[in-house]
Amino acid sequence: MKVLYNWLKEFVDVKASAAELRERLSLAGIAIDTIEETEAGPVLEADLTANRPDALGHRGFAREIAALERKRLKPLEIRLPEAVATPEPATSVTIDCPELCGRYTARVIRGVRVGPSPDWLKKRLEAIGQGSINNVVDVTNYVMYELGQPLHTFDYDRLGEHRIVVRRARPGETMRTLDGVERKLTREMCVIADASRPVALGGLMGGEESEITSASRNILLESAWFEPASIRRTSKALGLRTEASVRFGRGADPEMAEPASQRAAQLIVELAGGEILAGAVDAYPRPLEPLSIELSSTEIVRIMGAEVPGREAEAILAALGFEPERVPCESPHEIRWRCRRPSWRLDVAREIDLIEEVARHYGYDRFPSRLPPARQAASRLPHAATFDRLRERLIGLGYQEFIAVSLVDPARDETFRPVDAEPVRLANPLSEDASILRTSGVVSLMSALEWNLNRGQRNLRLFEIGRSYHLSPKGKPRETNTLTLGITGLAREKRVYPEEDQAREFGFEDLKGDLDSLGALCGGFAWHEGGPQWLEAGRAARLKLALDVVGAELGFAGLLARGVAEEWKLRQPVYLAELALDPMLEAAERAAGRRRFRPIPRLPGVERDFSLVVPEGTTFAQVREAVTAAGVAEVTAIDPVDRYRGGQVPAGKYSLLVRVRFESPEQTFTEEQLNDFTSRILASLEQTLGATLRAK
Amino acid sequence: MAEDLHIVEQTLEQLGAETPERVAALFAEVRADFDRAFGSVTDEASWHALRDGWLGRKKGVLRLITENWLKPAGPALKPAAGQGLNELRAYVEGKKFGAFTASATLVAEKLDLSLPGVERALGTRHLVRQTLEEIERIFLRLGYAVVGGPEIETPYYNFEALNMPEFHPARDMWDTFYVDTPPGTPSQLVLRTHTSPMQIRVMERQQPPVRVIVPGKVYRRDNPDASHLFMFHQIEGLAVDHDITFADFKGTIEFFVHEFLGKNAKTRLRPSYFPFTEPSAEVDATCIVCSGRGCRTCKQTGWLEIMGAGMVDPAVYGFVKYDAKKVSGFAFGMGVDRLAILKYGIDDIQVLLQNDVRFLRQSP
Ligand SMILES: [Zn+2]
């Protein structure tokens, strides 16, 4: 709300400058965003919290300033001209829905001359950002900004039977509001009607038909109180937010309805002439129950950690209108007060609310500070240490961690969506391209790759640890931890040094090697052929935990399918992988628990190379198995060293150089032993695979 | 070499040395000269020259000292001269002449130290991750437990149990994404607008003392701009016990600000309003851009708002069956992305989640 500094002076002696006020009010809970100099003086832009509708008028705002000085407000002076008697009552008010409208006052003013407002009024309204309309409407706005009470005026002559009925809207009823919009009403909404039709949306906006015009002569002035929740419901349902709905929606002062009506009537007669008719109606079916709240100094200490001097607490409460009274209590160290809730502070109902009032005006900075003792061992998230191991490996392998927005484009997500995953859709997305929660991490990885490739960043290693989301068949949300990683471009760039003069592109083997480095944490990965359609069929793999007897799939790795890459306009090969994290983390922790160290052999081992020729289609795994099957216990490593096709190798076969390592804890090997090992291994290879030694 | 070492060509008397101390000082001078010469020699020829210059039988420095200092010395100086010479000889003879001879080939192939080395590609942790971990570490030191929770929440945990019934005016403070739940699903779902729902979930499953922080992603239906993201990271904190007061709240927050922003950062609490805390506060810290002098970032106030906080509202205890008369506590929530951009001088928060590698590589 905009607050005019000079206006405040009508309610309180302001000594502080606008800038000083800003500082002091901010530290008492009334935030002032900016101060603007205007012709009418400085204007403070207050950002009031939702619990303080009482400060949405200059008088209420001034109360906070008064409380800073522990003073009281100047009393409200209203000089209502005498009413003119009429033979018949000028109007009547019926409230059919007291649960929506707790109070309704109506006053009729006869013979006004609607015209421009005087300059002083125009200037004040303009200074706080309210345009001038005409003298009658301006007065209602003025009083709202003065006392916080929204008011409305009807053209009395356009009210059917000159009477007011406050009721729920009827099903199918519509009304055109002042802003020219035809509104569809529902039974949840409170309308102000005349004898036959709605003439205003209660507490939100008047109707076009009964609006004050320059031709209006007689007016009916409404000052009412509406139930906050119903106002907010209607406001939300209609998408209509007004100065009135903000005040009623947060809780206006029900006791202010009548004084504000009088104040407005006085000003209208002063500025637009006319006379007030007798028989003003004040329908108040549910008067505000008085509420007394007790406050104990002991409770202040329990919550705030220090005492507030009794007299100071009292002065603050008094200045804010809580009328504190000391009541007897047993302990000499305790003070108890009985406070009365003022009608403008419906937000205050409990002892804690009073403590806050005292504390904020006493000053948060005047309370001590201390560090409370710890009461438990600190603990990190489950698996946090394993996450660290995983992350440090990825970083060591050269991957940049990224974090993507989980809301994605459903069309993009669909390509990578796991079979049967029902996405979590938003009912009110900001835009279509962020309207579902991602069902996989790959869609985000793809966006990150796309972003960088489109900006000339061609050599990328990226990973993300995040969640993907779906709904279970029963509609329950599921959030799964996912690891996604992708590589594209050069694995090695050309450098100035002779040993590094060749650039090399990423290949499937790079991705596999990196993943196996992660797999080493969890007892190794088992690789199987195949994968989802978004991977190239010839370069795709499914991963499982090597140690997992159940063999549930962890995820996929491979080369992005060409069709998908084209669709995303990625012009270079991209290798990517997605793995379910939770089983990996658990496996890593199991593997760490089982880890035992093997003694380091005292003697150096011996290596023997086997230059084999094997039929096409023979896998390295088969070769390794055949070597193992030879039953040489001293074999400790079997590694592929070279692979070769063509030349002297006949068609239908290929050459594979395998290096086998022998170690023994006790003895150095004799030549006879090694020859024995070699011939047993060769025999096994020949027998099971038809492998032969390549001619030298 | 010893060309400039003229003192060894004169006698002690000629040098004006009359005390053993003076003799020792002369030996120290000679030894310093040897060190200088030894340190500057690299190739084989100069090694030879150095050795001859010092150990040469006729004209070596040690020979000259024997002839010029020791032999003519009177009885008062002779012991000092003898001891000095022995020590110097042991020192010079102990040196490994020629062991550091440089390879002429390598010297010729001039090393260009301005060329970059072969660096292995190293990855980085995301800046938000680093900031999350930094904040976590601070609270771990205070004995907090880190807990996580669901991002897809029920309105009960996101609002109602935090003392915000439907149509509560404070709900306007959080623009909410609603999940389009299939027909027949029992309850409505939202994307959590803060990590505060975990306050409730934690207190539901444990009795005080409670000390937790909750890092996680949260969602607000705000149009993105330089200071808004519709998904960002928050850390919620909650401490509930039988003796927690506003003073503990202040002390904890001040500790955090000191650790996170530095010892010179001050803390200021401004009264505010949140439905689930009372008394409530906005926490300001000294602006890190201008150190409190006032700048564009802090709107000339010298302060930056870093979190919302307060004493847990007793109504919240009602939802988790704690006795509000016996327990008390505080809660706070901070936007991690915002803290990261403030701390590292990033002027557009959207950069954080665009994942441009030129940004990612900047946080090693
Ligand atoms: Zn600043």
Tab-separated table of C-alpha atoms in Angstrom, chain B:
chain	number	residue	atom	x	y	z
B	1	MET	CA	85.765	-19.574	-9.388
B	2	ALA	CA	87.966	-17.883	-6.978
B	3	GLU	CA	89.310	-15.127	-9.184
B	4	ASP	CA	87.782	-12.395	-7.093
B	5	LEU	CA	88.886	-13.986	-3.865
B	6	HIS	CA	91.911	-11.804	-3.284
B	7	ILE	CA	91.857	-12.225	0.473
B	8	VAL	CA	93.477	-15.666	0.220
B	9	GLU	CA	96.526	-14.095	-1.423
B	10	GLN	CA	97.228	-12.007	1.633
B	11	THR	CA	98.330	-13.055	5.112
B	12	LEU	CA	96.119	-12.707	8.130
B	13	GLU	CA	98.274	-9.922	9.315
B	14	GLN	CA	97.949	-8.100	6.029
B	15	LEU	CA	94.184	-8.599	6.319
B	16	GLY	CA	94.256	-7.018	9.758
B	17	ALA	CA	92.879	-10.143	11.482
B	18	GLU	CA	93.983	-10.056	15.080
B	19	THR	CA	91.468	-12.310	16.819
B	20	PRO	CA	90.248	-15.891	16.287
B	21	GLU	CA	86.696	-14.452	15.695
B	22	ARG	CA	87.978	-12.370	12.849
B	23	VAL	CA	89.687	-15.430	11.376
B	24	ALA	CA	86.426	-17.399	11.591
B	25	ALA	CA	84.654	-14.560	9.810
B	26	LEU	CA	87.213	-14.671	7.000
B	27	PHE	CA	86.637	-18.406	6.574
B	28	ALA	CA	82.863	-17.780	6.447
B	29	GLU	CA	83.443	-15.277	3.651
B	30	VAL	CA	85.458	-17.833	1.705
B	31	ARG	CA	82.835	-20.497	2.207
B	32	ALA	CA	80.021	-18.206	0.998
B	33	ASP	CA	82.051	-17.551	-2.104
B	34	PHE	CA	82.369	-21.291	-2.691
B	35	ASP	CA	78.594	-21.771	-2.325
B	36	ARG	CA	77.926	-19.051	-4.871
B	37	ALA	CA	80.324	-20.586	-7.333
B	38	PHE	CA	79.023	-24.124	-6.776
B	39	GLY	CA	75.371	-23.090	-7.218
B	40	SER	CA	75.911	-21.439	-10.573
B	41	VAL	CA	77.793	-24.229	-12.296
B	42	THR	CA	76.004	-26.572	-14.730
B	43	ASP	CA	78.188	-27.946	-17.535
B	44	GLU	CA	81.130	-30.248	-17.412
B	45	ALA	CA	83.885	-27.740	-18.307
B	46	SER	CA	82.951	-25.355	-15.548
B	47	TRP	CA	82.826	-28.240	-13.068
B	48	HIS	CA	86.457	-28.955	-13.860
B	49	ALA	CA	87.416	-25.320	-13.534
B	50	LEU	CA	85.673	-25.064	-10.186
B	51	ARG	CA	87.378	-28.159	-8.799
B	52	ASP	CA	90.826	-26.993	-9.959
B	53	GLY	CA	90.229	-23.512	-8.642
B	54	TRP	CA	89.547	-24.814	-5.136
B	55	LEU	CA	91.353	-28.090	-4.800
B	56	GLY	CA	94.252	-27.504	-7.248
B	57	ARG	CA	97.537	-28.566	-5.682
B	58	LYS	CA	99.495	-25.447	-6.592
B	59	LYS	CA	97.101	-22.566	-6.960
B	60	GLY	CA	93.894	-23.931	-5.409
B	61	VAL	CA	92.189	-21.744	-2.837
B	62	LEU	CA	92.818	-24.311	-0.092
B	63	ARG	CA	96.514	-24.411	-0.950
B	64	LEU	CA	96.696	-20.599	-0.894
B	65	ILE	CA	95.029	-20.507	2.521
B	66	THR	CA	97.546	-23.037	3.829
B	67	GLU	CA	100.402	-20.966	2.488
B	68	ASN	CA	99.156	-17.454	3.221
B	69	TRP	CA	96.997	-17.795	6.314
B	70	LEU	CA	97.998	-20.874	8.249
B	71	LYS	CA	101.755	-21.039	7.881
B	72	PRO	CA	102.605	-17.386	8.722
B	73	ALA	CA	100.021	-17.201	11.526
B	74	GLY	CA	101.246	-16.391	15.010
B	75	PRO	CA	100.477	-18.739	17.947
B	76	ALA	CA	97.376	-16.737	18.891
B	77	LEU	CA	95.699	-17.300	15.527
B	78	LYS	CA	97.156	-20.618	14.440
B	79	PRO	CA	94.588	-22.894	16.104
B	80	ALA	CA	91.723	-20.873	14.624
B	81	ALA	CA	93.313	-20.875	11.193
B	82	GLY	CA	93.936	-24.649	11.388
B	83	GLN	CA	90.403	-25.444	12.466
B	84	GLY	CA	88.894	-23.149	9.833
B	85	LEU	CA	90.988	-24.727	7.108
B	86	ASN	CA	90.075	-28.294	8.143
B	87	GLU	CA	86.407	-27.519	8.193
B	88	LEU	CA	86.551	-25.738	4.853
B	89	ARG	CA	88.443	-28.615	3.279
B	90	ALA	CA	85.936	-31.156	4.571
B	91	TYR	CA	83.107	-29.031	3.226
B	92	VAL	CA	84.560	-28.513	-0.232
B	93	GLU	CA	85.727	-32.115	-0.588
B	94	GLY	CA	82.310	-33.358	0.530
B	95	LYS	CA	80.600	-31.727	-2.428
B	96	LYS	CA	79.634	-33.923	-5.382
B	97	PHE	CA	81.325	-32.138	-8.231
B	98	GLY	CA	79.722	-32.951	-11.550
B	99	ALA	CA	76.793	-35.005	-10.163
B	100	PHE	CA	74.385	-32.375	-11.473
B	101	THR	CA	75.829	-32.138	-14.931
B	102	ALA	CA	73.022	-31.146	-17.327
B	103	SER	CA	72.201	-33.056	-20.493
B	104	ALA	CA	73.413	-30.865	-23.333
B	105	THR	CA	70.652	-32.185	-25.601
B	106	LEU	CA	67.881	-31.250	-23.236
B	107	VAL	CA	69.407	-27.848	-22.592
B	108	ALA	CA	69.557	-27.275	-26.321
B	109	GLU	CA	65.906	-28.247	-26.752
B	110	LYS	CA	64.729	-25.112	-25.009
B	111	LEU	CA	61.847	-25.764	-22.616
B	112	ASP	CA	58.914	-23.388	-23.210
B	113	LEU	CA	57.338	-23.010	-19.819
B	114	SER	CA	54.590	-20.859	-21.242
B	115	LEU	CA	53.125	-23.859	-23.064
B	116	PRO	CA	50.219	-25.481	-21.201
B	117	GLY	CA	50.885	-28.895	-19.719
B	118	VAL	CA	48.794	-31.884	-20.687
B	119	GLU	CA	45.893	-31.458	-18.338
B	120	ARG	CA	43.493	-34.293	-17.827
B	121	ALA	CA	39.902	-33.197	-18.112
B	122	LEU	CA	38.464	-32.817	-14.625
B	123	GLY	CA	34.807	-32.466	-13.896
B	124	THR	CA	33.135	-30.113	-11.469
B	125	ARG	CA	30.383	-30.225	-8.918
B	126	HIS	CA	27.493	-27.927	-9.774
B	127	LEU	CA	27.639	-24.611	-7.954
B	128	VAL	CA	24.261	-25.233	-6.355
B	129	ARG	CA	25.484	-28.627	-5.162
B	130	GLN	CA	28.578	-27.008	-3.676
B	131	THR	CA	26.469	-24.410	-1.917
B	132	LEU	CA	24.062	-27.045	-0.599
B	133	GLU	CA	26.966	-29.050	0.761
B	134	GLU	CA	28.596	-25.990	2.281
B	135	ILE	CA	25.408	-25.115	4.142
B	136	GLU	CA	24.917	-28.730	5.180
B	137	ARG	CA	28.409	-28.859	6.642
B	138	ILE	CA	27.731	-25.781	8.766
B	139	PHE	CA	24.633	-27.319	10.299
B	140	LEU	CA	26.218	-30.751	10.669
B	141	ARG	CA	28.714	-29.111	12.994
B	142	LEU	CA	25.775	-28.010	15.143
B	143	GLY	CA	24.408	-31.527	15.417
B	144	TYR	CA	21.687	-31.406	12.795
B	145	ALA	CA	20.473	-34.411	10.842
B	146	VAL	CA	19.972	-34.004	7.109
B	147	VAL	CA	16.705	-35.446	5.822
B	148	GLY	CA	15.055	-35.579	2.420
B	149	GLY	CA	11.463	-35.739	1.336
B	150	PRO	CA	9.088	-35.940	-1.595
B	151	GLU	CA	8.803	-33.126	-4.128
B	152	ILE	CA	5.277	-34.155	-5.011
B	153	GLU	CA	3.334	-33.373	-1.869
B	154	THR	CA	-0.186	-33.335	-0.572
B	155	PRO	CA	-1.760	-29.965	0.205
B	156	TYR	CA	-2.032	-31.216	3.773
B	157	TYR	CA	1.736	-31.247	4.296
B	158	ASN	CA	2.488	-28.293	2.046
B	159	PHE	CA	-0.159	-26.002	3.537
B	160	GLU	CA	-2.712	-27.267	6.011
B	161	ALA	CA	-0.457	-28.774	8.635
B	162	LEU	CA	1.651	-25.642	8.356
B	163	ASN	CA	-1.323	-23.699	9.647
B	164	MET	CA	-2.639	-22.638	6.251
B	165	PRO	CA	-6.126	-23.945	5.620
B	166	GLU	CA	-7.615	-23.621	2.172
B	167	PHE	CA	-8.294	-19.985	1.213
B	168	HIS	CA	-5.891	-18.747	3.878
B	169	PRO	CA	-4.630	-15.352	2.717
B	170	ALA	CA	-1.009	-16.394	3.197
B	171	ARG	CA	-1.370	-19.055	0.519
B	172	ASP	CA	-1.000	-16.201	-1.963
B	173	MET	CA	2.657	-16.037	-0.908
B	174	TRP	CA	3.291	-19.309	-2.720
B	175	ASP	CA	2.087	-19.638	-6.304
B	176	THR	CA	1.522	-23.329	-6.565
B	177	PHE	CA	1.734	-25.933	-9.309
B	178	TYR	CA	-1.052	-28.483	-8.992
B	179	VAL	CA	-0.754	-32.014	-10.292
B	180	ASP	CA	-3.376	-33.104	-12.760
B	181	THR	CA	-4.409	-36.205	-10.838
B	182	PRO	CA	-6.348	-38.865	-12.712
B	183	PRO	CA	-10.044	-39.061	-11.882
B	184	GLY	CA	-10.731	-41.242	-8.887
B	185	THR	CA	-7.460	-40.439	-7.121
B	186	PRO	CA	-8.275	-39.804	-3.485
B	187	SER	CA	-6.190	-36.724	-2.779
B	188	GLN	CA	-4.988	-33.679	-4.603
B	189	LEU	CA	-1.251	-33.270	-5.159
B	190	VAL	CA	0.987	-30.236	-5.484
B	191	LEU	CA	4.643	-29.688	-6.267
B	192	ARG	CA	5.952	-28.593	-2.899
B	193	THR	CA	6.408	-24.837	-2.753
B	194	HIS	CA	8.934	-25.102	0.050
B	195	THR	CA	10.784	-27.810	1.972
B	196	SER	CA	8.750	-26.923	5.077
B	197	PRO	CA	6.391	-29.925	4.702
B	198	MET	CA	9.267	-32.002	6.050
B	199	GLN	CA	8.879	-30.182	9.375
B	200	ILE	CA	5.596	-31.990	9.732
B	201	ARG	CA	6.810	-35.328	8.413
B	202	VAL	CA	9.808	-35.276	10.761
B	203	MET	CA	7.807	-34.305	13.847
B	204	GLU	CA	5.180	-36.922	13.023
B	205	ARG	CA	7.755	-39.674	13.275
B	206	GLN	CA	9.950	-38.500	16.148
B	207	GLN	CA	9.718	-36.831	19.520
B	208	PRO	CA	11.901	-33.878	20.550
B	209	PRO	CA	14.764	-33.129	20.532
B	210	VAL	CA	14.557	-32.398	16.828
B	211	ARG	CA	17.419	-30.852	14.852
B	212	VAL	CA	17.038	-31.324	11.121
B	213	ILE	CA	17.780	-29.578	7.893
B	214	VAL	CA	16.016	-30.451	4.677
B	215	PRO	CA	17.678	-29.663	1.374
B	216	GLY	CA	15.681	-30.152	-1.800
B	217	LYS	CA	14.025	-28.915	-4.923
B	218	VAL	CA	10.928	-26.743	-4.646
B	219	TYR	CA	8.578	-25.281	-7.221
B	220	ARG	CA	6.802	-21.936	-7.536
B	221	ARG	CA	4.540	-20.916	-10.332
B	222	ASP	CA	6.497	-17.724	-11.046
B	223	ASN	CA	7.456	-16.548	-14.495
B	224	PRO	CA	11.214	-16.979	-14.714
B	225	ASP	CA	13.430	-13.887	-14.857
B	226	ALA	CA	16.828	-12.768	-13.616
B	227	SER	CA	15.839	-13.343	-10.001
B	228	HIS	CA	13.155	-16.052	-10.274
B	229	LEU	CA	13.205	-19.710	-11.204
B	230	PHE	CA	10.115	-21.875	-11.135
B	231	MET	CA	12.212	-24.681	-9.725
B	232	PHE	CA	14.913	-23.944	-7.225
B	233	HIS	CA	16.606	-25.374	-4.127
B	234	GLN	CA	15.768	-24.697	-0.557
B	235	ILE	CA	17.171	-25.693	2.784
B	236	GLU	CA	14.698	-25.876	5.594
B	237	GLY	CA	15.832	-26.076	9.179
B	238	LEU	CA	13.955	-27.094	12.297
B	239	ALA	CA	15.020	-27.289	15.925
B	240	VAL	CA	12.475	-28.286	18.575
B	241	ASP	CA	13.245	-29.058	22.163
B	242	HIS	CA	12.096	-28.426	25.699
B	243	ASP	CA	14.151	-25.291	26.102
B	244	ILE	CA	14.585	-23.636	22.718
B	245	THR	CA	14.028	-19.888	22.663
B	246	PHE	CA	14.273	-16.983	20.306
B	247	ALA	CA	17.806	-16.488	21.675
B	248	ASP	CA	18.803	-19.927	20.368
B	249	PHE	CA	17.256	-19.028	17.049
B	250	LYS	CA	19.284	-15.825	16.883
B	251	GLY	CA	22.499	-17.545	17.926
B	252	THR	CA	22.095	-20.299	15.360
B	253	ILE	CA	21.342	-17.911	12.515
B	254	GLU	CA	24.241	-15.640	13.462
B	255	PHE	CA	26.575	-18.644	13.523
B	256	PHE	CA	25.369	-19.647	10.093
B	257	VAL	CA	25.845	-16.157	8.655
B	258	HIS	CA	29.369	-15.937	10.063
B	259	GLU	CA	30.336	-19.314	8.676
B	260	PHE	CA	28.707	-18.832	5.305
B	261	LEU	CA	29.411	-15.183	4.579
B	262	GLY	CA	32.438	-14.510	6.746
B	263	LYS	CA	33.164	-13.185	10.191
B	264	ASN	CA	32.468	-9.599	9.197
B	265	ALA	CA	28.915	-10.322	8.071
B	266	LYS	CA	26.304	-9.052	10.472
B	267	THR	CA	22.824	-10.428	10.951
B	268	ARG	CA	19.603	-8.481	11.346
B	269	LEU	CA	16.175	-9.896	12.114
B	270	ARG	CA	13.126	-8.044	10.857
B	271	PRO	CA	9.683	-9.027	12.152
B	272	SER	CA	7.620	-10.635	9.428
B	273	TYR	CA	4.783	-13.049	8.967
B	274	PHE	CA	4.576	-16.718	8.099
B	275	PRO	CA	1.589	-18.813	9.106
B	276	PHE	CA	3.787	-21.555	10.568
B	277	THR	CA	6.094	-19.406	12.671
B	278	GLU	CA	5.414	-16.892	15.400
B	279	PRO	CA	7.177	-14.634	16.124
B	280	SER	CA	8.385	-14.605	12.531
B	281	ALA	CA	11.379	-12.897	11.018
B	282	GLU	CA	13.072	-12.112	7.764
B	283	VAL	CA	16.784	-12.608	8.203
B	284	ASP	CA	19.043	-9.995	6.632
B	285	ALA	CA	22.805	-10.285	6.352
B	286	THR	CA	25.317	-7.589	5.503
B	287	CYS	CA	25.301	-7.128	1.725
B	288	ILE	CA	28.273	-9.069	0.405
B	289	VAL	CA	28.511	-6.957	-2.720
B	290	CYS	CA	29.103	-3.640	-0.931
B	291	SER	CA	29.958	-4.821	2.610
B	292	GLY	CA	26.986	-2.873	3.897
B	293	ARG	CA	27.749	0.487	2.293
B	294	GLY	CA	24.740	0.301	-0.018
B	295	CYS	CA	24.592	-0.735	-3.673
B	296	ARG	CA	22.230	-1.738	-6.452
B	297	THR	CA	22.013	-5.369	-5.302
B	298	CYS	CA	20.852	-4.414	-1.810
B	299	LYS	CA	18.720	-1.496	-3.043
B	300	GLN	CA	21.048	0.844	-1.128
B	301	THR	CA	20.061	-0.662	2.224
B	302	GLY	CA	23.353	-2.440	2.929
B	303	TRP	CA	21.378	-5.590	3.765
B	304	LEU	CA	20.354	-8.672	1.841
B	305	GLU	CA	17.407	-10.799	2.768
B	306	ILE	CA	18.677	-14.362	3.065
B	307	MET	CA	15.917	-16.343	4.695
B	308	GLY	CA	12.514	-16.452	6.312
B	309	ALA	CA	12.365	-17.861	9.805
B	310	GLY	CA	10.809	-17.746	13.221
B	311	MET	CA	9.692	-19.631	16.291
B	312	VAL	CA	7.470	-22.578	15.361
B	313	ASP	CA	3.829	-21.534	15.666
B	314	PRO	CA	2.110	-23.547	18.418
B	315	ALA	CA	-0.660	-24.401	15.961
B	316	VAL	CA	1.859	-26.485	14.009
B	317	TYR	CA	2.553	-28.588	17.119
B	318	GLY	CA	-1.150	-29.334	17.218
B	319	PHE	CA	-0.873	-31.105	13.870
B	320	VAL	CA	1.919	-33.393	15.076
B	321	LYS	CA	0.595	-33.982	18.601
B	322	TYR	CA	3.393	-32.176	20.399
B	323	ASP	CA	2.502	-30.344	23.572
B	324	ALA	CA	2.921	-26.682	22.689
B	325	LYS	CA	3.084	-25.807	26.380
B	326	LYS	CA	6.152	-27.975	26.877
B	327	VAL	CA	8.117	-27.685	23.670
B	328	SER	CA	9.298	-24.785	21.612
B	329	GLY	CA	11.501	-24.403	18.608
B	330	PHE	CA	12.495	-22.476	15.568
B	331	ALA	CA	12.388	-23.040	11.824
B	332	PHE	CA	14.022	-21.346	8.895
B	333	GLY	CA	14.076	-21.679	5.131
B	334	MET	CA	16.576	-20.327	2.665
B	335	GLY	CA	16.845	-20.273	-1.108
B	336	VAL	CA	20.118	-21.940	-2.000
B	337	ASP	CA	20.248	-20.744	-5.603
B	338	ARG	CA	19.782	-17.160	-4.494
B	339	LEU	CA	22.508	-17.501	-1.870
B	340	ALA	CA	24.802	-18.962	-4.520
B	341	ILE	CA	24.307	-16.109	-6.973
B	342	LEU	CA	24.774	-13.533	-4.228
B	343	LYS	CA	27.913	-15.178	-2.932
B	344	TYR	CA	29.523	-15.663	-6.323
B	345	GLY	CA	28.376	-12.462	-8.005
B	346	ILE	CA	26.092	-13.954	-10.658
B	347	ASP	CA	23.582	-11.413	-11.933
B	348	ASP	CA	21.079	-13.775	-13.551
B	349	ILE	CA	19.808	-16.731	-11.533
B	350	GLN	CA	18.700	-18.549	-14.687
B	351	VAL	CA	22.342	-19.222	-15.556
B	352	LEU	CA	22.387	-21.808	-12.762
B	353	LEU	CA	20.061	-24.228	-14.501
B	354	GLN	CA	20.955	-23.558	-18.145
B	355	ASN	CA	23.975	-25.826	-17.723
B	356	ASP	CA	26.286	-24.090	-20.148
B	357	VAL	CA	29.635	-25.817	-19.647
B	358	ARG	CA	31.360	-22.436	-19.777
B	359	PHE	CA	29.461	-21.742	-16.547
B	360	LEU	CA	29.804	-25.212	-15.053
B	361	ARG	CA	33.594	-25.218	-15.490
B	362	GLN	CA	33.887	-22.068	-13.401
B	363	SER	CA	33.298	-23.848	-10.108
B	364	PRO	CA	36.183	-26.281	-9.659
